[in-house]
Coordinates of N, CA and C in Angstrom, one line a residue:
Chain Q
X1130 N 11.3 7.0 10.7 CA 10.9 8.2 11.5 C 9.6 7.9 12.2
X1131 N 9.6 8.1 13.5 CA 8.4 7.8 14.3 C 7.3 8.8 14.0
X1132 N 6.1 8.3 13.7 CA 5.0 9.2 13.5 C 4.2 9.5 14.7
X1133 N 4.3 8.5 15.7 CA 3.6 8.7 17.0 C 4.7 8.5 18.1
X1134 N 4.8 9.5 18.9 CA 5.9 9.5 19.9 C 5.4 9.6 21.3
X1135 N 5.8 8.7 22.2 CA 5.6 8.9 23.6 C 7.0 9.0 24.2
X1136 N 7.3 10.2 24.6 CA 8.7 10.5 25.0 C 9.0 10.1 26.4
X1137 N 8.0 9.8 27.2 CA 8.3 9.4 28.6 C 8.1 7.9 28.7
X1138 N 9.2 7.1 28.9 CA 9.1 5.7 29.0 C 8.4 5.2 30.2
X1139 N 8.5 6.1 31.3 CA 7.8 5.7 32.5 C 7.3 6.9 33.3
X1140 N 6.4 6.6 34.2 CA 5.7 7.6 35.0 C 5.3 7.0 36.3
X1141 N 5.6 7.6 37.4 CA 5.2 7.1 38.7 C 4.4 8.2 39.4
X1142 N 3.2 7.8 39.9 CA 2.4 8.7 40.7 C 1.8 8.0 41.9
X1143 N 1.4 8.8 42.8 CA 0.8 8.3 44.1 C -0.7 8.1 43.9
X1144 N -1.2 7.0 44.5 CA -2.6 6.7 44.5 C -3.4 7.9 44.8
X1145 N -4.5 8.1 44.1 CA -5.4 9.2 44.3 C -5.0 10.5 43.6
X1146 N -3.8 10.6 43.1 CA -3.4 11.8 42.3 C -3.7 11.6 40.9
X1147 N -3.4 12.7 40.1 CA -3.7 12.6 38.7 C -2.5 12.0 37.9
X1148 N -2.7 11.2 36.9 CA -1.7 10.7 36.0 C -1.9 11.4 34.7
X1149 N -0.9 11.9 34.1 CA -1.0 12.5 32.8 C 0.0 11.9 31.8
X1150 N -0.5 11.2 30.8 CA 0.4 10.6 29.8 C 0.3 11.4 28.5
X1151 N 1.4 11.6 27.9 CA 1.5 12.5 26.7 C 1.9 11.7 25.5
X1152 N 1.4 12.3 24.4 CA 1.7 11.7 23.1 C 1.8 12.8 22.0
X1153 N 2.7 12.7 21.1 CA 2.9 13.6 20.0 C 2.8 12.9 18.7
X1154 N 2.3 13.5 17.7 CA 2.3 12.9 16.4 C 2.7 13.9 15.3
X1155 N 3.1 13.3 14.2 CA 3.6 14.2 13.1 C 2.7 14.3 11.9
X1156 N 1.9 13.3 11.7 CA 1.1 13.3 10.5 C -0.3 13.9 10.7
X1157 N -0.6 15.0 10.0 CA -1.8 15.7 10.2 C -3.0 15.0 9.5
X1158 N -2.7 13.9 8.8 CA -3.8 13.1 8.2 C -4.5 12.2 9.2
X1159 N -3.9 11.9 10.3 CA -4.6 11.1 11.3 C -5.9 11.6 11.6
X1160 N -6.9 10.8 11.6 CA -8.3 11.3 11.9 C -8.9 10.8 13.2
X1161 N -8.2 9.8 13.8 CA -8.7 9.4 15.2 C -7.5 8.9 16.0
X1162 N -7.7 8.9 17.3 CA -6.6 8.6 18.2 C -7.2 7.7 19.3
X1163 N -6.4 6.8 19.7 CA -6.9 5.8 20.8 C -5.8 5.6 21.8
X1164 N -6.2 5.3 23.0 CA -5.3 4.8 24.0 C -5.6 3.4 24.4
X1165 N -4.5 2.6 24.5 CA -4.7 1.2 24.9 C -3.8 1.0 26.2
X1166 N -4.3 0.1 27.0 CA -3.6 -0.3 28.2 C -3.2 -1.7 28.1
X1167 N -2.0 -2.0 28.5 CA -1.4 -3.4 28.4 C -0.8 -3.9 29.7
X1168 N -1.3 -5.0 30.2 CA -0.7 -5.7 31.3 C 0.2 -6.7 30.8
X1169 N 1.2 -7.1 31.6 CA 2.2 -8.2 31.2 C 1.5 -9.4 30.7
X1170 N 2.0 -10.0 29.7 CA 1.5 -11.3 29.1 C 0.1 -11.2 28.6
X1171 N -0.4 -10.0 28.4 CA -1.8 -9.9 27.8 C -1.7 -9.0 26.6
X1172 N -2.7 -9.0 25.7 CA -2.7 -8.1 24.6 C -3.2 -6.8 25.0
X1173 N -3.0 -5.7 24.2 CA -3.5 -4.4 24.6 C -5.0 -4.4 24.6
X1174 N -5.5 -3.6 25.6 CA -7.0 -3.5 25.6 C -7.4 -2.0 25.4
X1175 N -8.4 -1.8 24.7 CA -8.8 -0.4 24.4 C -9.3 0.3 25.6
X1176 N -8.9 1.6 25.7 CA -9.3 2.4 26.9 C -10.2 3.5 26.5
X1177 N -9.8 4.3 25.6 CA -10.6 5.5 25.2 C -10.1 6.0 23.9
X1178 N -11.0 6.8 23.2 CA -10.6 7.3 21.9 C -11.1 8.7 21.7
X1179 N -10.6 9.3 20.7 CA -11.1 10.7 20.3 C -11.0 10.9 18.8
X1180 N -12.0 11.5 18.2 CA -11.9 11.8 16.8 C -11.2 13.1 16.7
X1181 N -10.6 13.3 15.5 CA -9.9 14.6 15.2 C -10.8 15.8 15.2
X1182 N -12.1 15.6 15.2 CA -13.0 16.8 15.1 C -13.3 17.3 16.5
X1183 N -12.9 16.5 17.5 CA -13.1 16.9 18.9 C -11.8 17.3 19.6
X1184 N -12.0 17.9 20.8 CA -10.8 18.3 21.5 C -10.8 17.6 22.9
X1185 N -11.8 16.9 23.3 CA -11.9 16.3 24.6 C -12.9 15.1 24.5
X1186 N -12.5 14.1 25.2 CA -13.5 13.0 25.4 C -13.3 12.4 26.8
X1187 N -14.4 12.2 27.5 CA -14.3 11.8 28.9 C -15.0 10.4 29.1
X1188 N -14.4 9.5 29.9 CA -15.1 8.3 30.2 C -14.7 7.9 31.6
X1189 N -15.6 8.2 32.6 CA -15.3 7.9 33.9 C -14.0 8.7 34.4
X1190 N -13.1 7.9 34.9 CA -11.8 8.5 35.4 C -10.8 8.9 34.3
X1191 N -11.2 8.6 33.1 CA -10.2 8.8 32.0 C -10.7 9.9 31.0
X1192 N -9.8 10.8 30.7 CA -10.1 11.9 29.8 C -9.0 12.0 28.8
X1193 N -9.3 12.1 27.6 CA -8.3 12.4 26.5 C -8.5 13.8 26.0
X1194 N -7.4 14.5 25.8 CA -7.4 15.8 25.3 C -6.6 15.8 24.0
X1195 N -7.2 16.5 23.0 CA -6.4 16.6 21.7 C -6.2 18.1 21.3
X1196 N -4.9 18.4 21.0 CA -4.6 19.7 20.6 C -4.0 19.6 19.2
X1197 N -4.8 19.8 18.2 CA -4.4 19.5 16.8 C -3.4 20.5 16.3
X1198 N -3.4 21.7 16.8 CA -2.4 22.7 16.3 C -1.0 22.3 16.8
X1199 N -1.0 21.7 18.0 CA 0.3 21.3 18.5 C 0.6 19.8 18.2
X1200 N -0.3 19.1 17.5 CA -0.2 17.7 17.2 C 0.1 16.9 18.5
X1201 N -0.7 17.1 19.5 CA -0.4 16.6 20.8 C -1.7 16.1 21.4
X1202 N -1.6 14.9 22.1 CA -2.8 14.5 22.9 C -2.3 14.0 24.2
X1203 N -3.2 14.0 25.2 CA -2.8 13.5 26.5 C -4.0 12.7 27.1
X1204 N -3.6 11.8 28.0 CA -4.6 11.0 28.7 C -4.4 11.4 30.2
X1205 N -5.6 11.8 30.8 CA -5.6 12.1 32.2 C -6.4 11.0 32.9
X1206 N -5.8 10.5 34.0 CA -6.5 9.5 34.9 C -6.6 10.1 36.3
X1207 N -7.9 10.3 36.7 CA -8.1 10.9 38.0 C -9.3 10.3 38.6
X1208 N -9.2 9.8 39.9 CA -7.9 9.6 40.6 C -7.2 8.3 40.1
X1209 N -5.9 8.3 40.2 CA -5.2 7.1 39.9 C -5.3 6.0 40.9
X1210 N -5.4 4.8 40.5 CA -5.5 3.6 41.3 C -4.4 2.7 41.1
X1211 N -4.0 1.9 42.1 CA -2.9 0.9 41.8 C -3.2 -0.1 40.7
X1212 N -4.5 -0.4 40.4 CA -4.8 -1.2 39.3 C -4.6 -0.6 37.9
X1213 N -4.3 0.7 37.9 CA -4.0 1.4 36.7 C -2.6 1.2 36.2
X1214 N -1.8 0.6 37.1 CA -0.4 0.3 36.7 C -0.3 -0.6 35.5
X1215 N 0.3 -0.1 34.5 CA 0.3 -0.9 33.2 C 1.1 -0.1 32.2
X1216 N 1.3 -0.6 31.0 CA 1.9 0.2 29.9 C 0.8 0.8 29.1
X1217 N 0.8 2.0 28.8 CA -0.2 2.7 28.0 C 0.4 3.1 26.7
X1218 N -0.4 2.7 25.6 CA 0.1 3.0 24.3 C -0.9 4.0 23.7
X1219 N -0.3 5.0 23.0 CA -1.1 5.9 22.2 C -1.1 5.4 20.8
X1220 N -2.2 5.5 20.1 CA -2.2 5.1 18.7 C -3.0 6.1 17.9
X1221 N -2.5 6.3 16.7 CA -3.2 7.2 15.7 C -3.6 6.5 14.5
X1222 N -4.8 6.8 14.0 CA -5.4 6.0 12.9 C -5.8 6.9 11.7
X1223 N -5.6 6.2 10.6 CA -6.0 6.8 9.3 C -6.3 5.6 8.3
X1224 N -7.5 5.7 7.7 CA -7.9 4.7 6.7 C -7.8 3.2 7.3
X1225 N -8.1 3.1 8.5 CA -8.3 1.8 9.1 C -7.0 1.2 9.7
X1226 N -5.9 1.8 9.5 CA -4.7 1.3 10.2 C -4.3 2.2 11.4
X1227 N -3.7 1.6 12.3 CA -3.2 2.3 13.5 C -1.7 2.3 13.6
X1228 N -1.1 3.4 14.0 CA 0.3 3.6 14.3 C 0.4 3.8 15.8
X1229 N 1.2 2.9 16.4 CA 1.4 3.0 17.8 C 2.7 3.7 18.3
X1230 N 2.6 4.3 19.4 CA 3.8 4.8 20.1 C 4.5 3.7 20.8
X1231 N 5.6 4.0 21.5 CA 6.4 3.0 22.1 C 5.9 2.6 23.5
X1232 N 4.9 3.4 24.0 CA 4.3 3.1 25.3 C 5.0 3.9 26.5
X1233 N 4.2 4.1 27.5 CA 4.6 4.7 28.8 C 4.2 3.7 29.9
X1234 N 5.2 3.3 30.7 CA 4.8 2.5 31.8 C 4.4 3.3 33.0
X1235 N 3.2 3.1 33.4 CA 2.7 3.9 34.6 C 2.7 3.0 35.8
X1236 N 3.2 3.5 36.9 CA 3.2 2.9 38.2 C 2.5 3.7 39.2
X1237 N 1.4 3.2 39.7 CA 0.7 3.9 40.7 C 0.9 3.3 42.1
X1238 N 1.5 4.1 43.0 CA 1.9 3.6 44.3 C 0.9 3.8 45.3
X1239 N 0.6 2.8 46.2 CA -0.4 3.0 47.2 C 0.1 4.0 48.3
Chain Z
X1262 N -19.1 -12.7 25.4 CA -18.6 -12.8 24.0 C -17.1 -13.2 24.1
X1263 N -16.7 -14.2 23.4 CA -15.3 -14.6 23.4 C -14.5 -13.6 22.7
X1264 N -13.2 -13.4 23.2 CA -12.3 -12.5 22.6 C -11.5 -13.1 21.5
X1265 N -10.5 -12.4 21.1 CA -9.6 -12.9 20.0 C -8.7 -14.1 20.6
X1266 N -8.7 -15.2 20.0 CA -8.0 -16.3 20.5 C -6.7 -16.5 19.6
X1267 N -5.6 -16.8 20.3 CA -4.3 -17.0 19.6 C -3.7 -18.3 20.1
X1268 N -3.0 -19.0 19.3 CA -2.2 -20.1 19.7 C -1.0 -20.3 18.8
X1269 N 0.1 -20.8 19.3 CA 0.3 -21.1 20.7 C 0.6 -19.8 21.5
X1270 N 0.7 -19.8 22.8 CA 1.0 -18.6 23.5 C 2.5 -18.4 23.5
X1271 N 3.3 -19.4 23.5 CA 4.7 -19.3 23.5 C 5.3 -20.3 22.5
X1272 N 6.4 -20.0 21.9 CA 7.0 -20.8 21.0 C 8.5 -20.6 21.0
X1273 N 9.3 -21.6 21.1 CA 10.8 -21.5 21.1 C 11.2 -22.4 20.0
X1274 N 12.0 -21.8 19.0 CA 12.5 -22.6 17.9 C 14.0 -22.2 17.6
X1275 N 14.6 -23.0 16.9 CA 16.0 -22.7 16.4 C 15.9 -22.0 15.1
X1276 N 16.9 -21.1 14.9 CA 16.9 -20.4 13.6 C 16.9 -21.3 12.4
X1277 N 16.3 -20.8 11.4 CA 16.1 -21.5 10.1 C 14.9 -22.5 10.1
X1278 N 14.3 -22.7 11.3 CA 13.1 -23.6 11.4 C 11.9 -22.8 11.0
X1279 N 10.8 -23.5 10.5 CA 9.6 -22.8 10.3 C 8.7 -22.7 11.5
X1280 N 7.8 -21.7 11.5 CA 6.9 -21.6 12.7 C 5.6 -21.0 12.1
X1281 N 4.5 -21.3 12.8 CA 3.2 -20.8 12.4 C 2.4 -20.4 13.6
X1282 N 1.6 -19.3 13.4 CA 0.8 -18.8 14.5 C -0.7 -18.8 14.0
X1283 N -1.6 -19.1 14.9 CA -3.0 -19.2 14.5 C -3.8 -18.1 15.3
X1284 N -4.8 -17.6 14.6 CA -5.7 -16.6 15.2 C -7.2 -16.8 14.9
X1285 N -8.0 -16.8 15.9 CA -9.5 -16.8 15.6 C -10.0 -15.5 16.1
X1286 N -10.6 -14.7 15.2 CA -11.0 -13.3 15.6 C -12.4 -13.4 16.4
X1287 N -12.8 -12.3 16.8 CA -14.2 -12.2 17.4 C -15.2 -12.5 16.4
X1288 N -16.2 -13.2 16.7 CA -17.2 -13.6 15.8 C -17.9 -12.3 15.2
X1289 N -18.0 -12.3 13.8 CA -18.6 -11.2 13.2 C -17.7 -10.1 12.7
X1290 N -16.4 -10.2 13.2 CA -15.4 -9.2 12.8 C -14.8 -9.5 11.5
X1291 N -15.0 -8.7 10.5 CA -14.5 -9.0 9.2 C -13.1 -8.5 8.9
X1292 N -12.6 -7.7 9.8 CA -11.2 -7.1 9.6 C -10.3 -7.8 10.6
X1293 N -9.2 -8.3 10.1 CA -8.2 -9.0 11.0 C -6.8 -8.4 10.7
X1294 N -6.1 -8.2 11.8 CA -4.8 -7.6 11.7 C -3.8 -8.6 12.3
X1295 N -2.6 -8.6 11.8 CA -1.4 -9.2 12.5 C -0.4 -8.1 12.7
X1296 N 0.1 -8.1 14.0 CA 1.1 -7.1 14.4 C 2.3 -7.9 15.0
X1297 N 3.4 -7.2 14.9 CA 4.6 -7.7 15.6 C 5.0 -6.6 16.6
X1298 N 5.3 -7.1 17.8 CA 5.7 -6.1 18.9 C 7.1 -6.6 19.4
X1299 N 8.1 -5.7 19.1 CA 9.4 -6.0 19.7 C 9.5 -5.4 21.1
X1300 N 10.5 -5.9 21.8 CA 10.7 -5.5 23.2 C 10.9 -4.0 23.3
X1301 N 10.0 -3.3 24.1 CA 10.2 -1.9 24.3 C 9.6 -1.0 23.2
X1302 N 8.8 -1.7 22.3 CA 8.2 -0.9 21.2 C 6.7 -1.1 21.2
X1303 N 6.0 -0.3 20.4 CA 4.6 -0.5 20.2 C 4.4 -1.6 19.1
X1304 N 3.1 -2.1 19.0 CA 2.8 -3.0 18.0 C 3.0 -2.3 16.6
X1305 N 3.5 -3.1 15.6 CA 3.7 -2.7 14.3 C 2.9 -3.6 13.3
X1306 N 2.1 -3.0 12.5 CA 1.3 -3.7 11.6 C 2.1 -4.5 10.6
X1307 N 1.7 -5.8 10.4 CA 2.3 -6.6 9.4 C 1.4 -6.8 8.2
X1308 N 0.1 -7.1 8.5 CA -0.9 -7.3 7.4 C -2.3 -7.1 7.9
X1309 N -3.1 -6.6 7.1 CA -4.5 -6.4 7.4 C -5.4 -7.0 6.4
X1310 N -6.4 -7.8 6.9 CA -7.4 -8.5 6.0 C -8.7 -7.8 6.1
X1311 N -9.4 -7.7 5.0 CA -10.8 -7.4 5.0 C -11.5 -8.7 4.4
X1312 N -12.2 -9.4 5.3 CA -12.7 -10.7 4.9 C -11.5 -11.6 4.4
X1313 N -11.5 -12.1 3.2 CA -10.4 -13.0 2.8 C -9.3 -12.2 2.1
X1314 N -9.5 -10.9 1.8 CA -8.6 -10.2 1.0 C -7.6 -9.4 1.9
X1315 N -6.3 -9.6 1.6 CA -5.2 -8.9 2.2 C -5.2 -7.5 1.6
X1316 N -5.7 -6.5 2.3 CA -5.8 -5.1 1.8 C -4.5 -4.3 2.0
X1317 N -3.7 -4.7 3.0 CA -2.5 -3.9 3.3 C -1.5 -4.9 3.8
X1318 N -0.5 -5.3 3.0 CA 0.6 -6.2 3.4 C 1.9 -5.5 3.1
X1319 N 1.9 -4.2 3.1 CA 3.1 -3.5 2.7 C 4.3 -3.6 3.7
X1320 N 4.0 -4.0 4.9 CA 5.0 -4.1 6.0 C 5.4 -5.6 6.2
X1321 N 4.8 -6.5 5.4 CA 5.1 -7.9 5.6 C 6.3 -8.3 4.9
X1322 N 7.4 -8.8 5.5 CA 8.6 -9.2 4.8 C 8.3 -10.5 4.0
X1323 N 8.0 -10.3 2.8 CA 7.4 -11.4 2.0 C 8.4 -12.5 1.6
X1324 N 9.7 -12.2 1.8 CA 10.7 -13.3 1.5 C 10.6 -14.4 2.5
X1325 N 10.1 -14.2 3.7 CA 10.1 -15.3 4.7 C 8.7 -15.4 5.4
X1326 N 7.9 -14.3 5.3 CA 6.6 -14.3 6.0 C 5.5 -14.6 5.0
X1327 N 4.5 -15.3 5.4 CA 3.3 -15.5 4.6 C 2.1 -15.5 5.6
X1328 N 0.9 -15.2 5.0 CA -0.3 -15.2 5.9 C -1.4 -15.6 5.0
X1329 N -2.4 -16.2 5.6 CA -3.7 -16.6 4.9 C -4.9 -16.4 5.8
X1330 N -6.0 -16.2 5.2 CA -7.2 -16.1 6.0 C -8.3 -16.8 5.1
X1331 N -8.4 -18.1 5.3 CA -9.3 -18.8 4.5 C -10.7 -18.6 5.1
X1332 N -11.7 -18.5 4.1 CA -13.1 -18.3 4.5 C -13.4 -17.0 5.3
X1333 N -12.4 -16.2 5.4 CA -12.6 -14.9 6.0 C -12.8 -15.0 7.5
X1334 N -12.3 -16.0 8.1 CA -12.5 -16.2 9.6 C -11.1 -16.3 10.2
X1335 N -10.7 -17.6 10.5 CA -9.4 -17.8 11.1 C -8.3 -17.4 10.2
X1336 N -7.1 -17.1 10.8 CA -5.9 -16.7 10.0 C -4.7 -17.4 10.6
X1337 N -3.8 -17.6 9.7 CA -2.5 -18.2 10.0 C -1.4 -17.3 9.5
X1338 N -0.4 -17.0 10.3 CA 0.8 -16.3 10.0 C 2.0 -17.3 10.1
X1339 N 2.8 -17.3 9.0 CA 3.9 -18.3 9.0 C 5.2 -17.6 8.7
X1340 N 6.3 -18.1 9.3 CA 7.6 -17.6 9.1 C 8.5 -18.8 8.7
X1341 N 9.2 -18.7 7.5 CA 10.0 -19.8 7.0 C 11.1 -19.2 6.1
X1342 N 12.3 -19.3 6.5 CA 12.8 -19.8 7.8 C 12.9 -18.7 8.8
X1343 N 12.8 -19.0 10.1 CA 12.9 -18.0 11.1 C 14.4 -17.5 11.3
X1344 N 14.5 -16.2 11.6 CA 15.8 -15.7 11.9 C 15.8 -15.2 13.4
X1345 N 17.0 -14.9 13.9 CA 17.1 -14.5 15.3 C 16.3 -13.2 15.5
X1346 N 16.3 -12.3 14.5 CA 15.6 -11.0 14.7 C 14.1 -11.1 14.7
X1347 N 13.6 -12.3 14.4 CA 12.2 -12.5 14.4 C 11.6 -12.7 15.8
X1348 N 12.5 -12.8 16.8 CA 12.0 -13.0 18.2 C 11.2 -11.7 18.6
X1349 N 10.0 -11.9 19.0 CA 9.0 -10.8 19.3 C 7.7 -11.5 19.7
X1350 N 6.8 -10.6 20.1 CA 5.4 -11.0 20.3 C 4.6 -10.7 19.1
X1351 N 3.9 -11.7 18.6 CA 3.0 -11.6 17.4 C 1.6 -11.5 17.9
X1352 N 1.0 -10.4 17.6 CA -0.4 -10.1 18.1 C -1.4 -10.1 16.9
X1353 N -2.5 -10.7 17.2 CA -3.6 -10.7 16.3 C -4.7 -9.8 16.8
X1354 N -5.4 -9.0 16.0 CA -6.4 -8.1 16.4 C -7.6 -8.2 15.4
X1355 N -8.8 -7.9 15.8 CA -9.9 -7.8 14.9 C -10.8 -6.6 15.2
X1356 N -11.5 -6.2 14.2 CA -12.5 -5.1 14.4 C -13.6 -5.4 13.4
X1357 N -14.7 -4.7 13.7 CA -16.0 -4.9 13.0 C -15.9 -4.3 11.6
X1358 N -15.0 -3.3 11.4 CA -14.9 -2.7 10.0 C -13.5 -2.1 9.9
X1359 N -12.9 -2.2 8.8 CA -11.6 -1.6 8.6 C -11.7 -0.1 8.2
X1360 N -12.9 0.3 7.8 CA -13.0 1.7 7.3 C -13.3 2.6 8.4
X1361 N -12.7 3.8 8.4 CA -13.0 4.8 9.4 C -12.5 4.3 10.8
X1362 N -13.1 4.9 11.8 CA -12.7 4.5 13.1 C -13.4 3.3 13.6
X1363 N -12.7 2.3 14.1 CA -13.3 1.2 14.8 C -12.2 0.7 15.7
X1364 N -12.5 0.5 17.0 CA -11.5 0.0 17.9 C -11.1 -1.4 17.5
X1365 N -9.8 -1.7 17.7 CA -9.3 -3.1 17.4 C -9.2 -3.8 18.8
X1366 N -9.6 -5.1 18.7 CA -9.6 -5.9 19.9 C -8.4 -6.9 19.7
X1367 N -7.5 -6.9 20.7 CA -6.3 -7.7 20.5 C -6.4 -9.1 21.3
X1368 N -5.8 -10.1 20.7 CA -5.6 -11.3 21.4 C -4.4 -11.2 22.4
X1369 N -4.1 -12.3 23.1 CA -3.0 -12.2 24.1 C -1.6 -12.3 23.5
X1370 N -1.5 -12.7 22.2 CA -0.2 -12.7 21.5 C 0.5 -14.1 21.6
X1371 N 1.4 -14.3 20.7 CA 2.3 -15.4 20.8 C 3.7 -14.9 20.9
X1372 N 4.4 -15.3 22.0 CA 5.8 -14.9 22.2 C 6.7 -15.9 21.5
X1373 N 7.4 -15.4 20.5 CA 8.3 -16.2 19.7 C 9.8 -15.9 20.2
X1374 N 10.5 -17.0 20.5 CA 11.9 -16.9 20.8 C 12.6 -17.8 19.8
X1375 N 13.6 -17.1 19.0 CA 14.4 -17.9 18.0 C 15.8 -17.9 18.6
X1376 N 16.3 -19.2 18.7 CA 17.6 -19.4 19.3 C 18.7 -19.7 18.2

């Protein structure tokens, strides 16, 4: 049973618009959440994180929102750029280990 | 600062053959992870080391997989014998601490193909 779910395998947006990537989790014991970005033939690279005691964290064009009651988090990218095209993984952590979702492939079109 | 180094980048072997992957973590990172990523899936943890000690190997198929981290730095992951289902990308990651929140830094991975 998947503990971290990314239900949208792909997302396509126009350059300059907002990209919203969603993630749901089932385990209320997770105490931190991270987003990773992955380009082909490379390892995942850390993008942004949020602690379970917060509901929002912002870093430049990237904002992560956490709704604990709904066990849902989302990543907002504004404005989206063609270089943002990649696979985005949501990960949830507890006691040092991370559980990853299956990823969402984002395509940003010029 | 050098990132996580893995070798080889690609490996093609026939089933029942042995294979080994090597990882050099970021200098000073005492926590090292091995993950397996199947096509269309996210990374799945195989084993986590704190220095030389394997603190979580619950997901490591111990009948054919083994790992070691001598001197708490480099690590090797071995499969013997390999099966067709082992075809995947094997990722190594490191972090400065395994406790609490710490981002993990990933290497480029080794893509294994078992024929």
